[in-house]
Structures are given as C-alpha cells and as structure tokens.
GROMACS .gro file of C-alpha atoms in nm:
model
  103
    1UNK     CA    1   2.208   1.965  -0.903
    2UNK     CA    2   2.358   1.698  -0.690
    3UNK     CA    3   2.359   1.935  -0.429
    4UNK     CA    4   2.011   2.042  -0.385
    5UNK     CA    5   1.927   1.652  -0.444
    6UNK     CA    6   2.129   1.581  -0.098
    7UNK     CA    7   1.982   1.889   0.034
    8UNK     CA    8   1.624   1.721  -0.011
    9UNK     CA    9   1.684   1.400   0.124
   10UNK     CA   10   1.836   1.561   0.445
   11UNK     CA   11   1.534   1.769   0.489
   12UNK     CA   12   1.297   1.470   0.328
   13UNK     CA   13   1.492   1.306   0.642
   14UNK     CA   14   1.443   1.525   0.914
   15UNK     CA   15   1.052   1.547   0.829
   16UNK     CA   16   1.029   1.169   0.839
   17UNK     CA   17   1.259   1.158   1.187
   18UNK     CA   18   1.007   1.465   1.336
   19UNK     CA   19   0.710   1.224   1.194
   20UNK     CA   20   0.812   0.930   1.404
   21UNK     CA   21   0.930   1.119   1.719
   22UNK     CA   22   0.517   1.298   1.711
   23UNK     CA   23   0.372   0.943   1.669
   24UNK     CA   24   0.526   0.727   1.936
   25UNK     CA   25   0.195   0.632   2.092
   26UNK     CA   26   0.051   0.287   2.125
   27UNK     CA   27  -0.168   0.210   1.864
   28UNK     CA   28  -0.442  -0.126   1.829
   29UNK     CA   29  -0.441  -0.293   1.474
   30UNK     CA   30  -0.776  -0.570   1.491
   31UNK     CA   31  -0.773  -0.857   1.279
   32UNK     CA   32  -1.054  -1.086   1.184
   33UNK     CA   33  -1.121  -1.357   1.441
   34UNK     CA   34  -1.006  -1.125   1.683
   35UNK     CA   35  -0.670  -1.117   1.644
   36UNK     CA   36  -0.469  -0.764   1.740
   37UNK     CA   37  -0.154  -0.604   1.702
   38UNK     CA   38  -0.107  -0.348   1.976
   39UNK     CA   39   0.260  -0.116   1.881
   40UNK     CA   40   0.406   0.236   1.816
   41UNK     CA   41   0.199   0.367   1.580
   42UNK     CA   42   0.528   0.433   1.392
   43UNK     CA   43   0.672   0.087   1.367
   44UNK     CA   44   0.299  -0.018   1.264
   45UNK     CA   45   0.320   0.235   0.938
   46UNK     CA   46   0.646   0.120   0.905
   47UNK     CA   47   0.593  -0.192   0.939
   48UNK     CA   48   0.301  -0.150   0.637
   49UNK     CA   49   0.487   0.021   0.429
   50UNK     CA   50   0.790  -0.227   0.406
   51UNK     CA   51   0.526  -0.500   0.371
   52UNK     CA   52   0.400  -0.300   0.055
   53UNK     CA   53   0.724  -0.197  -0.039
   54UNK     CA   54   0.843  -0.564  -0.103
   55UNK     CA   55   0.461  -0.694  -0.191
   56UNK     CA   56   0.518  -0.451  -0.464
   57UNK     CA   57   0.877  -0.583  -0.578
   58UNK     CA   58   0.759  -0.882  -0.593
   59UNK     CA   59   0.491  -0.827  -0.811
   60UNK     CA   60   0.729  -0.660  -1.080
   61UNK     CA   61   0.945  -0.973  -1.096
   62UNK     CA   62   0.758  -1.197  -1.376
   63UNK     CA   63   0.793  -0.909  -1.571
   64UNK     CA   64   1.165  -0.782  -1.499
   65UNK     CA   65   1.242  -1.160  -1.592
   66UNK     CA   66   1.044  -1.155  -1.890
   67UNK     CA   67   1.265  -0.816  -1.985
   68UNK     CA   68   1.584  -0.989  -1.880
   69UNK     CA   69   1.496  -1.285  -2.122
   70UNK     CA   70   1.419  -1.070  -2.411
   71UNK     CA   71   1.740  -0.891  -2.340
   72UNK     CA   72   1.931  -1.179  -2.386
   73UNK     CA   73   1.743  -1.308  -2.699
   74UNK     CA   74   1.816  -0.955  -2.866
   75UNK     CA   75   2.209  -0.944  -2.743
   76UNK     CA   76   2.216  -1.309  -2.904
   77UNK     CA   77   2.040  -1.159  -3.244
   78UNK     CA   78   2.249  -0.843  -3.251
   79UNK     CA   79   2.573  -1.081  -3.209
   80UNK     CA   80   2.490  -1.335  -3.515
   81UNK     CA   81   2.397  -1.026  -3.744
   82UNK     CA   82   2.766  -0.864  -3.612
   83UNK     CA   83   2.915  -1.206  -3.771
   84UNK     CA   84   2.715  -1.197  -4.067
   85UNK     CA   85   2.809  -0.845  -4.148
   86UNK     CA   86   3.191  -0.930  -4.082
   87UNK     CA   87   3.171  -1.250  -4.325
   88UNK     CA   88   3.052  -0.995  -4.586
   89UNK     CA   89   3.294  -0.751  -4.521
   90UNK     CA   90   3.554  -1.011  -4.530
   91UNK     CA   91   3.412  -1.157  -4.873
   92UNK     CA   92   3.422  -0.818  -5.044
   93UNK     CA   93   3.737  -0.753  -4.976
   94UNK     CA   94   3.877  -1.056  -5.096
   95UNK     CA   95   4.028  -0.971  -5.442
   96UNK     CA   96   3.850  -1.153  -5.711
   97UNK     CA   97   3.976  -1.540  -5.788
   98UNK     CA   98   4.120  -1.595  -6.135
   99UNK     CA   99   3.921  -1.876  -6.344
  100UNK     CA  100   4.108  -2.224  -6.314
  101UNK     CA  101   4.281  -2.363  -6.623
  102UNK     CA  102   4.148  -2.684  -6.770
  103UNK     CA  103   4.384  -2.891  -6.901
   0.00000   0.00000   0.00000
C-alpha cells in the first residue's frame, strides 16, 4: 500500500511539474483602484493557493485550541478518577481493623 501511495505522489508530481512548465506566461491580476500584479501565471496560482492554504489554517486554530483545552481538562479528569480508583483498591484490601479495647 505504501508503495502505490509513493507511486501517486510521484506521478501527482510530475502532473503538477508538466502544469507549471505549460503555464509560464505572463499573466495581469487587476485590483481595485487600479492596482495590478503582472507574473507567471504559475507563481500567481501558486501564490493563491498558499495564501488560501494558510488563510485556511488559520481559520481552524480557535477550534484546534478549543480541542487542545478540552484534551487537557479530560487527561486531568481521567487522572483524579485513576487515584480515586487506587484509594479504593487500596482500602479493600486492607484486612479488616480489630475493635479497640476500652479499659
């Protein structure tokens, strides 16, 4: 399986490679208030796509830190009802006390 998995990248590769090499010319991008880009018409995708790429990562993060948070609550839950169950343990197998003598 890991085999064909590196088998697609290369050729996922190669497509992308052939992609850029076809699309090397100049290409305008026009702003408002007349501002322009002029570029490859590869860098520009590229350019896009990391911009979304990392637009998109950043919009993930309140809730990846919101996961990380109740993570930690839950270790901290699961690690007090550990102790709990061990002080039980630990009680029941204590033989029973004899009554004390009054005098």
């Amino acid at each position: 399986m890991k085999f064909l998995l590196k088998i697609l990248s290369v050729v996922v590769a190669i497509v992308f490679f052939g992609f850029a090499l076809k699309n090397t010319q100049e290409a305008a991008l026009n702003f408002f208030l007349g501002y322009e880009i002029r570029g490859p018409l590869v860098l520009l995708l590229f350019g896009f796509f990391a911009t979304g790429a990392i637009l998109g990562v950043f919009g993930m993060l309140p809730s990846f830190v919101r996961h990380r948070r109740e993570l930690t609550r839950h270790k901290k839950v699961i690690a007090t009802m550990l102790q709990e169950q061990q002080a039980v343990r630990a009680a029941r197998s204590q033989p029973p006390q004899p009554d004390s003598v009054v005098g």
